[in-house]
Coordinates of C-alpha atoms in Angstrom, one line a residue:
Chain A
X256 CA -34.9 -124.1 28.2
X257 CA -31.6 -125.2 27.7
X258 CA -29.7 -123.5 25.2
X259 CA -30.7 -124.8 21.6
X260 CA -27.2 -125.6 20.7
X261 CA -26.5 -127.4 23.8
X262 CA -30.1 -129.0 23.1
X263 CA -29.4 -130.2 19.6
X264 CA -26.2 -131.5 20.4
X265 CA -27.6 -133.4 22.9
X266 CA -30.2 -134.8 21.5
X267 CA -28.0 -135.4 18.0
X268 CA -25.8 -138.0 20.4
X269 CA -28.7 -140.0 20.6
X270 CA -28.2 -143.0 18.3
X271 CA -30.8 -143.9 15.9
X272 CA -30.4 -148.2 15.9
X273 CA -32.5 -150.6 14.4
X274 CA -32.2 -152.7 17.4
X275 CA -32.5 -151.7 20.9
X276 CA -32.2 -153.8 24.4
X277 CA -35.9 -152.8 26.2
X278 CA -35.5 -152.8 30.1
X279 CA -38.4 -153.6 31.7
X280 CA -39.9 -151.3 34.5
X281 CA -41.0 -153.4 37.3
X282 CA -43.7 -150.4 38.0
X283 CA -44.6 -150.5 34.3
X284 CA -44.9 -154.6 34.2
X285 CA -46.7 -155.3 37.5
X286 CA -49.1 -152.3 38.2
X287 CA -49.8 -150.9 34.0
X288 CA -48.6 -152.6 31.7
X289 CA -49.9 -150.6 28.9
X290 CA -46.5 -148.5 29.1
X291 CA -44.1 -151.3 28.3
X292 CA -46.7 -152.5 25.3
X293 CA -46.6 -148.8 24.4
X294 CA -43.4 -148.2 23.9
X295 CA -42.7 -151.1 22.0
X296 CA -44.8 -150.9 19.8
X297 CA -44.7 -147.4 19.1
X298 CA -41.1 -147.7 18.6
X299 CA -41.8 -150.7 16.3
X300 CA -43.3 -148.3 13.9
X301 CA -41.0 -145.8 14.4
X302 CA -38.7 -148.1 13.1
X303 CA -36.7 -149.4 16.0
X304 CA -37.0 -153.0 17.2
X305 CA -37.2 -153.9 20.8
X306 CA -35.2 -157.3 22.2
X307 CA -36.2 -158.2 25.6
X308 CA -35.2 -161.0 27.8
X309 CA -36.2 -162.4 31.1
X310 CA -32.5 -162.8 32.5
X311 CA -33.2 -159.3 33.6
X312 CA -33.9 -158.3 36.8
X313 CA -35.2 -154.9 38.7
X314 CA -32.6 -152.2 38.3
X315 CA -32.4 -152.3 42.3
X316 CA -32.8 -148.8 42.8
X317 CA -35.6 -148.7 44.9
X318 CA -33.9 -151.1 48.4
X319 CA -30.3 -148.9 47.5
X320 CA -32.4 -145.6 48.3
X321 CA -34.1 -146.9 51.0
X322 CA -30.9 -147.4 52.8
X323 CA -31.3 -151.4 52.5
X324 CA -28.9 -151.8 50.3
X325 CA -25.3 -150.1 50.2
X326 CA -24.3 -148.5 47.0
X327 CA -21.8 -151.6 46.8
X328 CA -24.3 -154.1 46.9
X329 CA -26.4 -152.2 44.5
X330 CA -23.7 -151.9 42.0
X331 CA -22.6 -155.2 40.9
X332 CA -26.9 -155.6 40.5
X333 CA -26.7 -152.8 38.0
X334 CA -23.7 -153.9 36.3
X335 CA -25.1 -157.3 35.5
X336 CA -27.9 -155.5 33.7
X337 CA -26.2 -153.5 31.9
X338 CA -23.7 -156.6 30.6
X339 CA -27.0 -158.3 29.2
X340 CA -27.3 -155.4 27.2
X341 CA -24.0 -155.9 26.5
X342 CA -23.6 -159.6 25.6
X343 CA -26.1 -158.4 22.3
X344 CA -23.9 -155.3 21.7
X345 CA -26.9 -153.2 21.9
X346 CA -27.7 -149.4 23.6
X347 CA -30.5 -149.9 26.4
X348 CA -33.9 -147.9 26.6
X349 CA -35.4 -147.5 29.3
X350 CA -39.4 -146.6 30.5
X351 CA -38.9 -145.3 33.6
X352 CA -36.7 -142.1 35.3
X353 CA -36.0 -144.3 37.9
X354 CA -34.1 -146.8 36.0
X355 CA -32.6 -144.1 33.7
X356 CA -30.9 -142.2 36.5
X357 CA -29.8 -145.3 38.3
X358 CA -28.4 -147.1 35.8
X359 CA -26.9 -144.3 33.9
X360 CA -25.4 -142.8 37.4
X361 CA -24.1 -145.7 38.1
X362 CA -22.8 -146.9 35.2
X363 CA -20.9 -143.4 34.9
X364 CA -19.6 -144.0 38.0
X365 CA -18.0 -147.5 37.9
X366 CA -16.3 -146.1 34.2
X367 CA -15.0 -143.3 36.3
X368 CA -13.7 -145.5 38.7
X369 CA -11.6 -148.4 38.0
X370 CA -10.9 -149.6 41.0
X371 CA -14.6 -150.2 41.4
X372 CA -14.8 -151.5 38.2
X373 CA -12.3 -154.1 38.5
X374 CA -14.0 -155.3 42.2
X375 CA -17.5 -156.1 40.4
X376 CA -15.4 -157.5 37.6
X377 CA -14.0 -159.9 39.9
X378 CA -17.6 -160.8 41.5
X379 CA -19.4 -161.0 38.0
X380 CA -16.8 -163.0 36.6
X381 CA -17.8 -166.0 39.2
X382 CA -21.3 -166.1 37.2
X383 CA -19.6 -165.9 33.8
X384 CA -20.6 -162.2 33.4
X385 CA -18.4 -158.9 32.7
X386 CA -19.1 -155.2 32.7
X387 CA -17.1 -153.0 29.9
X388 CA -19.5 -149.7 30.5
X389 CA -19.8 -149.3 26.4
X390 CA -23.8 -149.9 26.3
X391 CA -26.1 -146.5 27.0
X392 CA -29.1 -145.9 28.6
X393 CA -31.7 -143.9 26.9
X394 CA -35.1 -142.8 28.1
X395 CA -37.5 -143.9 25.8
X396 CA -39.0 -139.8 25.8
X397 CA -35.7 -138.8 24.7
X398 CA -36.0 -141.5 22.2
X399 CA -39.2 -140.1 20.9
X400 CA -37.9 -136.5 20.6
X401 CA -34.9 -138.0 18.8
X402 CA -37.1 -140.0 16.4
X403 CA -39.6 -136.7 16.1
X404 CA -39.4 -136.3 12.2
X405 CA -40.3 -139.6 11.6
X406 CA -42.7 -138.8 14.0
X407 CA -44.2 -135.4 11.9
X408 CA -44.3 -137.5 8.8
X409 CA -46.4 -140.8 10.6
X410 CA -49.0 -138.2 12.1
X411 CA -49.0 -135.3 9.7
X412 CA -52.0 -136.4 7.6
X413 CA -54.0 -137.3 10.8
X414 CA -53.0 -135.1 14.0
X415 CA -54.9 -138.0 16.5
X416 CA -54.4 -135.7 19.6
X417 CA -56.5 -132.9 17.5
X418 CA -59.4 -131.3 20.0
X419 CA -57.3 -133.0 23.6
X420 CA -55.8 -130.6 25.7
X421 CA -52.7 -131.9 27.5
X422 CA -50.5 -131.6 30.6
X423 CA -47.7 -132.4 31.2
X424 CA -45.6 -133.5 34.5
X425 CA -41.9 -134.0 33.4
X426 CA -40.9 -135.8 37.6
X427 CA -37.6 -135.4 39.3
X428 CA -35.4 -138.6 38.1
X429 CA -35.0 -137.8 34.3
X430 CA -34.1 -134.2 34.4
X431 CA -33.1 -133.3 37.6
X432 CA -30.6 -135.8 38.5
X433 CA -29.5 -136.0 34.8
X434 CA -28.3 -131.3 34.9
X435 CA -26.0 -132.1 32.5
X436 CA -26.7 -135.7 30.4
X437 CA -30.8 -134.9 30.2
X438 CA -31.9 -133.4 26.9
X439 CA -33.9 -130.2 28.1
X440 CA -33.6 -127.9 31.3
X441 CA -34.5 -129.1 34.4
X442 CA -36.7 -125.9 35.5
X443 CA -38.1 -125.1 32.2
X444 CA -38.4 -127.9 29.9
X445 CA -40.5 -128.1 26.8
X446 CA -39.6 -131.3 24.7
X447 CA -42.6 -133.5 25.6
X448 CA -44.7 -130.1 25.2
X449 CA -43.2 -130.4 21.3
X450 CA -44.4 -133.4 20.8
X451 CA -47.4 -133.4 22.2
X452 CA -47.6 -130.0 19.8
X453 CA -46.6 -132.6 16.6
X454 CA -49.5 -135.0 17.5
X455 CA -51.9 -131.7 17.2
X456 CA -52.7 -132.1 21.1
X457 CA -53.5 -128.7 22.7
X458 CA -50.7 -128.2 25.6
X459 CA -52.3 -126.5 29.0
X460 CA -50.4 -124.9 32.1
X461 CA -51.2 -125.4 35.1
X462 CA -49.2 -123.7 38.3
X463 CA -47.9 -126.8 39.8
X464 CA -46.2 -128.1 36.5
X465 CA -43.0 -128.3 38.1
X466 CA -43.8 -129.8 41.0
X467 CA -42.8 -133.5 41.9
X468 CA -45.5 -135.6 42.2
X469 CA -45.4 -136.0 45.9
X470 CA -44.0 -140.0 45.7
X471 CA -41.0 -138.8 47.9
X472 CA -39.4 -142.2 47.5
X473 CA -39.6 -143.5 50.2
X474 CA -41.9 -140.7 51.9
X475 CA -45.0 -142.3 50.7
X476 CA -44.5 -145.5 52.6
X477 CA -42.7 -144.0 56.1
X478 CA -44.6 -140.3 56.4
X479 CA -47.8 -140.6 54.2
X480 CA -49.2 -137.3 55.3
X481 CA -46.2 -135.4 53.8
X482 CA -46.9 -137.5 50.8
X483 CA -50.8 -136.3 51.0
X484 CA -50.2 -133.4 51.1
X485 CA -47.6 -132.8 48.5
X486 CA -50.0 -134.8 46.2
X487 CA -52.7 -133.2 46.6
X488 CA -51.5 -129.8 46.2
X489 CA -50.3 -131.3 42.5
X490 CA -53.7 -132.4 42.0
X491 CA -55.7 -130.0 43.2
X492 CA -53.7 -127.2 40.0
X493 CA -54.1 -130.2 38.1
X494 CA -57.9 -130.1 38.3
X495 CA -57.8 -126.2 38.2
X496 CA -57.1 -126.7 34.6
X497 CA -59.5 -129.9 34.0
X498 CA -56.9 -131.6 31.4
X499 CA -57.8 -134.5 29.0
X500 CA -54.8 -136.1 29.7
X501 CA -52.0 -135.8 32.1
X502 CA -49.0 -137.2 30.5
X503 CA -46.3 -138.5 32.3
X504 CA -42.6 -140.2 31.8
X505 CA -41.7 -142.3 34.9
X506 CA -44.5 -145.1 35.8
X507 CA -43.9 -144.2 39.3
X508 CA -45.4 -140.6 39.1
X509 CA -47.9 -142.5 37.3
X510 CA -48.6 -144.7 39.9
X511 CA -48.9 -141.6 42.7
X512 CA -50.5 -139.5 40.4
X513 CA -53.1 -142.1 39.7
X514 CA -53.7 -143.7 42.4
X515 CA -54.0 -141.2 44.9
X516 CA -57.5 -139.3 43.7
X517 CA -59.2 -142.1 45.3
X518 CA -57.1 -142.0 48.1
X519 CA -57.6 -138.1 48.6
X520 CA -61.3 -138.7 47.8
X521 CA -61.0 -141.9 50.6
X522 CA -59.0 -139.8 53.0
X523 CA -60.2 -136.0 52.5
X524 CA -63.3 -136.0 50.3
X525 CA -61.9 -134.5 47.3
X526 CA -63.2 -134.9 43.8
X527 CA -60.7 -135.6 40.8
X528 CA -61.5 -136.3 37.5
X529 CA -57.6 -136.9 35.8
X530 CA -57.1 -139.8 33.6
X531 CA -53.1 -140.0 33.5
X532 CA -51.3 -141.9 30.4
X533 CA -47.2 -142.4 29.9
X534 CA -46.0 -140.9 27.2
X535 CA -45.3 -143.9 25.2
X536 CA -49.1 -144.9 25.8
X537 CA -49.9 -141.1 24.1
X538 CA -47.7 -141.7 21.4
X539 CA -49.1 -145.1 20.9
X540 CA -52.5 -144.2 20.7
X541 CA -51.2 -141.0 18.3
X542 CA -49.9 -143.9 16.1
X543 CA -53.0 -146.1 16.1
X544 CA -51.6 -148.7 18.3
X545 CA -55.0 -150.4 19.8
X546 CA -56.4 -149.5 23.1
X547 CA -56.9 -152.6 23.8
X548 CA -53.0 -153.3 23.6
X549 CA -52.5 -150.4 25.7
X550 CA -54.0 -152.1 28.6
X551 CA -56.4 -148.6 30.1
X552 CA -58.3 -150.7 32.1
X553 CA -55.7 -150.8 34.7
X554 CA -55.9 -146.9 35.5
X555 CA -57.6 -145.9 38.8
X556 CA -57.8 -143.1 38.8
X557 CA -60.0 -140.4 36.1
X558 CA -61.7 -143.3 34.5
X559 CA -65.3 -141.3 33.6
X560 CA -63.2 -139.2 31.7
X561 CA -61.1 -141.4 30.3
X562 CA -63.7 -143.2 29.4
X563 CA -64.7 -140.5 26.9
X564 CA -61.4 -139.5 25.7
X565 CA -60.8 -142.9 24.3
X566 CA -63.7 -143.0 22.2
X567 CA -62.3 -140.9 19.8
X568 CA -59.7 -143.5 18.9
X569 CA -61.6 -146.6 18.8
Chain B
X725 CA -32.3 -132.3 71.8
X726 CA -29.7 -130.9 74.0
X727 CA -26.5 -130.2 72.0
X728 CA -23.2 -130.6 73.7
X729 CA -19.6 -129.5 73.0
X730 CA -18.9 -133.0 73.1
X731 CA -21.4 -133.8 70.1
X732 CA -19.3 -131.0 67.8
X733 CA -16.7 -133.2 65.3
X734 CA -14.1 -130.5 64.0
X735 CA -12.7 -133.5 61.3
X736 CA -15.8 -135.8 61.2
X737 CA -16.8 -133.9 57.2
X738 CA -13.3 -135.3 56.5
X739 CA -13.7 -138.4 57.7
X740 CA -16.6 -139.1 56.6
X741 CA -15.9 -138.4 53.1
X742 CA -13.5 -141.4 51.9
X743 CA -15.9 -143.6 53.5
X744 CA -18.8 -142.2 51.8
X745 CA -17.1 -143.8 48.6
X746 CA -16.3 -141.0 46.5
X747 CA -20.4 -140.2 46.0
X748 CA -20.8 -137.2 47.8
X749 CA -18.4 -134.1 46.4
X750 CA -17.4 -130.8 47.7
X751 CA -19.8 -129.9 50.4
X752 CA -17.0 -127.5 51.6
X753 CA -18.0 -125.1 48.1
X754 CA -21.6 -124.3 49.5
X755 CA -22.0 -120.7 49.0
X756 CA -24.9 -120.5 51.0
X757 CA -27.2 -119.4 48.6
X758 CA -30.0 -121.2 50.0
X759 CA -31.7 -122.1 46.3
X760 CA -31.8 -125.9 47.2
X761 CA -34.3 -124.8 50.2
X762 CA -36.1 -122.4 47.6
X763 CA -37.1 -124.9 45.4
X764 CA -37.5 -127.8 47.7
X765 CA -40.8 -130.0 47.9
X766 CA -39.9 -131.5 51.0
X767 CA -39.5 -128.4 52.7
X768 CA -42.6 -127.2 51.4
X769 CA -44.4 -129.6 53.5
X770 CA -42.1 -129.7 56.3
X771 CA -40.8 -125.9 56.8
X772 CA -38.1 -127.3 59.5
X773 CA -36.4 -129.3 56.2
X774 CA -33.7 -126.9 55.2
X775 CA -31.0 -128.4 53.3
X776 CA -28.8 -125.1 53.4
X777 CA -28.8 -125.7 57.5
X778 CA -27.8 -129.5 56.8
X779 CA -24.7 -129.0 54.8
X780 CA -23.7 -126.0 57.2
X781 CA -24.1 -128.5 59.8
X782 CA -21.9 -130.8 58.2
X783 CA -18.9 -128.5 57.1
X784 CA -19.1 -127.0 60.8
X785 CA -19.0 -130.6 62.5
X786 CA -22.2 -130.0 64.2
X787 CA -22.6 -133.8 63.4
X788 CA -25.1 -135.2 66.2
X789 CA -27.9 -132.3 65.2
X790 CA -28.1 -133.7 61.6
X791 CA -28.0 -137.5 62.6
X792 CA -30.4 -137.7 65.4
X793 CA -32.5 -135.0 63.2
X794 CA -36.2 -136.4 61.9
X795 CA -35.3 -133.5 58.9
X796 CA -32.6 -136.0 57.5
X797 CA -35.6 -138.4 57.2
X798 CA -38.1 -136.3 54.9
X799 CA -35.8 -135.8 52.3
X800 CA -37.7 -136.4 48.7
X801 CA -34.8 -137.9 46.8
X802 CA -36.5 -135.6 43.8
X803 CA -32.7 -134.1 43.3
X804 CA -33.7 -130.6 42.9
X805 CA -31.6 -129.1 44.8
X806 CA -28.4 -130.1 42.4
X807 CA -30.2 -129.3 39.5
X808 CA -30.4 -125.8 41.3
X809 CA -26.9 -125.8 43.0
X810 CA -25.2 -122.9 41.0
X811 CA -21.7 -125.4 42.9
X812 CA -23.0 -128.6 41.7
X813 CA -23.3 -130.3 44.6
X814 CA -25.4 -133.7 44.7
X815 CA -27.3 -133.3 48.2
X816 CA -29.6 -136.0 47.3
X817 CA -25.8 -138.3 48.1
X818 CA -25.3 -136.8 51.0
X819 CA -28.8 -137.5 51.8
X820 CA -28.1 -140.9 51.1
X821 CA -24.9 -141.1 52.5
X822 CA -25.7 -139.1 56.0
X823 CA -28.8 -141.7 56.8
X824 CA -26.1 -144.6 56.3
X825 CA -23.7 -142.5 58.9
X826 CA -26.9 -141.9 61.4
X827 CA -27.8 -145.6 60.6
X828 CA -24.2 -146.5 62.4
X829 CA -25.3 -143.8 65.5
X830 CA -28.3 -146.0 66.0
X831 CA -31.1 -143.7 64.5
X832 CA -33.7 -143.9 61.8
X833 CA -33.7 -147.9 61.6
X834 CA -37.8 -147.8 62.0
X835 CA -38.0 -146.2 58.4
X836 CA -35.2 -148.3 57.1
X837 CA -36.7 -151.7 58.9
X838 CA -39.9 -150.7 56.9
X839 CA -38.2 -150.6 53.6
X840 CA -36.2 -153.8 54.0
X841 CA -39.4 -155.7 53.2
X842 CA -39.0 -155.0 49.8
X843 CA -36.0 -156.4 49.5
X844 CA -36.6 -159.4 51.5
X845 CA -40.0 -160.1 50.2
X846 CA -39.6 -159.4 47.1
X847 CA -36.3 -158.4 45.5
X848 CA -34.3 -161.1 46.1
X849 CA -37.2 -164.2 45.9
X850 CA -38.4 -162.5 42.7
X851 CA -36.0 -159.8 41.4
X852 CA -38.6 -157.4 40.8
X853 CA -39.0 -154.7 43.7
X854 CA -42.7 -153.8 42.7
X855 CA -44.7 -156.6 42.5
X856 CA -48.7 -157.2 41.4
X857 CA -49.3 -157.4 45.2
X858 CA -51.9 -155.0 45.9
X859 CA -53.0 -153.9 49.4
X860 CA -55.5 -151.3 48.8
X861 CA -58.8 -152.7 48.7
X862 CA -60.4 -150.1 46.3
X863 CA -58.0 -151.9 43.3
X864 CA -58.5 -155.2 44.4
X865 CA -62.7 -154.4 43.9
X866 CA -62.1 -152.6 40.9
X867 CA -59.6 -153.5 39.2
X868 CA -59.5 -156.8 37.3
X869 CA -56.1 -159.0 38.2
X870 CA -53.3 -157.7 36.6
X871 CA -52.6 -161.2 34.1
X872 CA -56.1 -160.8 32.9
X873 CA -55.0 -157.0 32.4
X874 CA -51.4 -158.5 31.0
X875 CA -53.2 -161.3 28.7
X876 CA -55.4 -158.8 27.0
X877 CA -52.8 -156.5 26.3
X878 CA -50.9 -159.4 24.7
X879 CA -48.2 -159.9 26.9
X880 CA -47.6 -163.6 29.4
X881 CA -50.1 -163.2 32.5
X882 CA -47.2 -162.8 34.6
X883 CA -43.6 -161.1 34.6
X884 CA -41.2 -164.0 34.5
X885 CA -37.5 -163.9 35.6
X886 CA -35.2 -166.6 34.9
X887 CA -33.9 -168.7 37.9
X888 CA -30.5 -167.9 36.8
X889 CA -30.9 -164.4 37.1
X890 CA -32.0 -164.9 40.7
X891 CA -29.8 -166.9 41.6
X892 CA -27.0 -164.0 40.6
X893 CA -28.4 -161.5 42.4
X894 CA -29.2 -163.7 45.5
X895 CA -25.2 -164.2 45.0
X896 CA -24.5 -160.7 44.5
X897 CA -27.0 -159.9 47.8
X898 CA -24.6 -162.7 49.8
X899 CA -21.2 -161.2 48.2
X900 CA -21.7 -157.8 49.4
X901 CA -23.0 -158.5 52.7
X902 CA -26.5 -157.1 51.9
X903 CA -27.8 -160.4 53.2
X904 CA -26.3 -160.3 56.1
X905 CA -27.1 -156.6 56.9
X906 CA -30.9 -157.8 56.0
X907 CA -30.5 -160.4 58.6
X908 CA -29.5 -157.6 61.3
X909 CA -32.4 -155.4 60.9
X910 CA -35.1 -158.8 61.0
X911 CA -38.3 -159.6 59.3
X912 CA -40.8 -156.3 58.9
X913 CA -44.5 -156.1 60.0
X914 CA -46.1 -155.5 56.2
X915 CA -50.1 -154.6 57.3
X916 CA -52.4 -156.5 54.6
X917 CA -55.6 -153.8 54.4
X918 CA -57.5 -156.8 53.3
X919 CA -57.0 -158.6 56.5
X920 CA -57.0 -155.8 58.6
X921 CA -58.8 -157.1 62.0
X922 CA -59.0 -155.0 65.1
X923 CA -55.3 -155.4 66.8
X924 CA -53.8 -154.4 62.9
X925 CA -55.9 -151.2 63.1
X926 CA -54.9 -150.3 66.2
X927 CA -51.2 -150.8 65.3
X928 CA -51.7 -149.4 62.2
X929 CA -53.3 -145.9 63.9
X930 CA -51.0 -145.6 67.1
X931 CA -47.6 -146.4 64.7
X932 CA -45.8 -147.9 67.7
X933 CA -42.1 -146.3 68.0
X934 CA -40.0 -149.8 67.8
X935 CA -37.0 -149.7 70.7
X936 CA -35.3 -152.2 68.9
X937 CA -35.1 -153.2 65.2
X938 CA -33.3 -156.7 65.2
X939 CA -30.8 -157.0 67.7
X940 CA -30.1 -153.1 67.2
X941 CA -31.4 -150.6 69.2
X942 CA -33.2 -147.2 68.1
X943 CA -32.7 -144.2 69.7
X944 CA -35.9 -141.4 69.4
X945 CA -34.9 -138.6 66.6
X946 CA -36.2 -134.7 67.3
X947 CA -36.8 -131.4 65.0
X948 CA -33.4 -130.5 65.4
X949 CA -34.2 -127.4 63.3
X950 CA -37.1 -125.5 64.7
X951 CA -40.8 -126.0 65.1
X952 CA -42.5 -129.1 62.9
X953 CA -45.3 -126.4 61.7
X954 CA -42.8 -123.7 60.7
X955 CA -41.1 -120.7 63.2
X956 CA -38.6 -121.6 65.5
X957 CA -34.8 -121.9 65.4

């Protein structure tokens, strides 16, 4: 755990606004949309409002890693993003670790840099855009824990997670990449444990906890056994434990973690039984957002169990 | 592979590192501690991944090991290893910035040429990377389409970005000579499990080893460091 001083101070830099710019995950949109409707809304009641727009495209991170793109074609593509943001004077909040450490990384680097920023300057300028660096990017989990009190006081009378026991898989993008800008340590963190804890969920351990979910970025697509094998070492603790929910924070762990009990089961018989949710999905439901809105009906994978879990919130 | 004298580059670190844009910092400050490898989930599946022999490699100049190395390829990109580094060094960037250097040696463009369909397909036409495309036929059975999944969950059936927006990026892409690098490496071979017929399967099972990607040509990579199922130096 990071030290609690350094902890609260991070978390204290976190602005509170009434308005926020939403980024849309191109994971989150396409594959389960339930996490964009999720966080929106649960933020809505939280009392922050979400302003979205479709000049936005995918933060780009995904061909730059793959070696498609060089870091300076990349970088102009996450500057124009991040000058829509902005154009409306408002901080950015992101669904996804992917977008969170690209966007932030990047953005940190261009303000450390001026020659680079004045280069994408230049090239933005010929579509009538510029890049000033003054907007942050903010995770929407880190948004939660910042907004926990209000939180406490939403679900104190009702504690909707009461009776669901909960794990939790933190992936690598928010807090390993971010040692020093993430809110909680990257080896032992606890702050989606605490609020899983405020919504009266049950938290449970399981040994693989800090294990990345076996995506690999680009591993899964170029050397799929590796990938297997990685994932189903995370799934197998995973089902050790027999959790009601396995609560995530980057769509793309969702995605792997998800999606790949069939393919286990497809590819090496194994049995899993795991319905996975996004945090902003949990908190949703903990808020009495409708399932419906949520969009469960795209999950692959644990759906006999999810199946039952939901029933307590209908 | 064989190593030669030859293949040793006493300055190639510090000639590498201007060009590498300022990303990657001191690799020189390695202590050697070896916690990167400790906590490593690449290396957990592939024992011969060893990150601690990969920056050694570097600030020695043992330069054609780590570029013609299938180990530089099974990186995770999970970023571990600098949240461990007690010197703060960002190996995910060197990662990132070593494959770009073996790229220009003429290794690893199979993965790459892989990858670029994402880009070409779909990031640039519809400036989103992940699209509702799905290829495993398991979803597409049970699954409804994704706008019904979209329209019922209140949103539009389908993701829309603005012809503007693409139109930026697609600039951006040209600007930057991403295009033009895109055109290099040549369409990519995406396998559609939905219309897989018997000459797909086969191609999908034997994973042919490309000579050529585009008009560049690949040159095999080895275990540079030890045995592929662990042991070995």
């Amino acid at each position: 755990m990071k030290a609690q001083a350094v902890r609260k101070g991070l978390v204290e830099k976190i602005p509170v606004p009434e308005r926020m710019f939403f980024f849309r995950s191109c994971v989150a949109s396409n594959k389960y949309p339930g996490i964009e409707t999720g966080a929106v809304d649960a933020l809505k009641i939280l009392g922050v409002e979400m302003v979205e727009t479709d000049d936005q495209t995918c933060c780009g991170g995904f061909v730059t890693f793959a070696n498609v793109a060089a870091p300076t074609a990349s970088m102009p593509a996450v500057a124009r993003n991040l000058s829509l943001a902005e154009e409306r004077d408002l901080d950015v909040c992101v669904v996804c670790n992917g977008c969170w450490t690209f966007l932030n990384e990047f953005a940190h680097f261009m303000n450390g840099n001026q020659e680079v920023k004045k280069a994408i300057n230049m090239m933005l300028g010929m579509m009538g855009r510029s890049f000033k660096g003054t907007s942050g990017v903010y995770h929407v989990a880190e948004l939660f824990y910042r907004l926990k009190d209000c939180l406490t006081e939403k679900v104190a009378g009702s504690r909707p997670l009461k009776g669901l026991r909960v794990a939790t898989h933190y992936g690598c993008h928010y807090l390993n990449s971010g040692k020093y800008t993430a809110i909680d340590d990257p080896f032992y963190p606890t702050f989606i444990e605490e609020l899983v804890e405020i919504m009266g969920g049950t938290n449970v351990w399981y040994e693989a906890n800090r294990e990345c979910c076996g995506t690999g970025f680009s591993q899964v697509i170029n050397n799929k056994e590796v990938s297997y094998d990685h994932t189903e070492m995370k799934l197998d603790s995973l089902q050790a434990v027999d959790p009601d929910f396995t609560v995530v924070i980057c769509p793309y762990c969702f995605t792997q973690l998800d999606r790949m009990q069939q393919q286990l089961h497809y590819r090496r018989g194994k049995e899993y039984d795991l319905p996975v949710v996004h945090i902003s999905q949990l908190v949703g439901l903990a808020l009495g957002v409708p399932t419906k809105r949520l969009a469960f009906d795209a999950h692959m994978g644990g759906r006999a169990k999810l199946g039952q879990v939901l029933k307590h919130f209908d | 592979m064989e190593e030669r004298l030859e293949d040793w580059s006493k300055d190639f670190y510090e000639r590498w590192k201007p060009i590498a844009m300022g990303f990657v910092n001191e690799a020189e400050k390695c202590l050697g501690c070896g916690k990167c490898t400790g906590q490593c989930p690449a290396a957990a599946v592939t024992p011969t991944y060893n990150p601690r022999k990969i920056i050694r490699d570097l600030n020695m100049g043992n330069i054609k090991r780590v570029v013609s190395s299938i180990e530089l390829w099974q990186c995770f990109f999970c970023g571990g290893c600098y949240a461990a580094c007690p010197m703060d060094i960002n190996f995910p960037f060197f990662i990132f910035m070593l494959r770009l250097a073996a790229m220009s040696e003429g290794f690893g463009w199979e993965d790459v040429k892989r990858m670029e369909g994402y880009a070409e397909e779909e990031y640039l036409p519809k400036g989103i990377t992940v699209t509702t495309r799905e290829r495993n036929p398991y979803i597409l059975e049970n699954r409804p389409e994704i706008k019904e999944i979209r329209t019922r969950a209140g949103l539009e059936p389908k993701r829309k970005v603005t012809p503007r927006a693409l139109a930026e990026i697609n600039m951006i892409s040209d600007l930057s000579g991403m295009t033009a690098f895109m055109k290099k490496i040549g369409g990519v071979p995406v396998y559609d499990c939905s219309r897989c017929d018997a000459e797909i399967e086969r191609k999908c099972k034997e994973k042919v080893r490309p000579k050529k990607v585009g008009r560049i040509r690949t040159h095999d990579r080895y275990y540079n460091y030890g045995l592929p199922g662990g042991g070995g130096d």
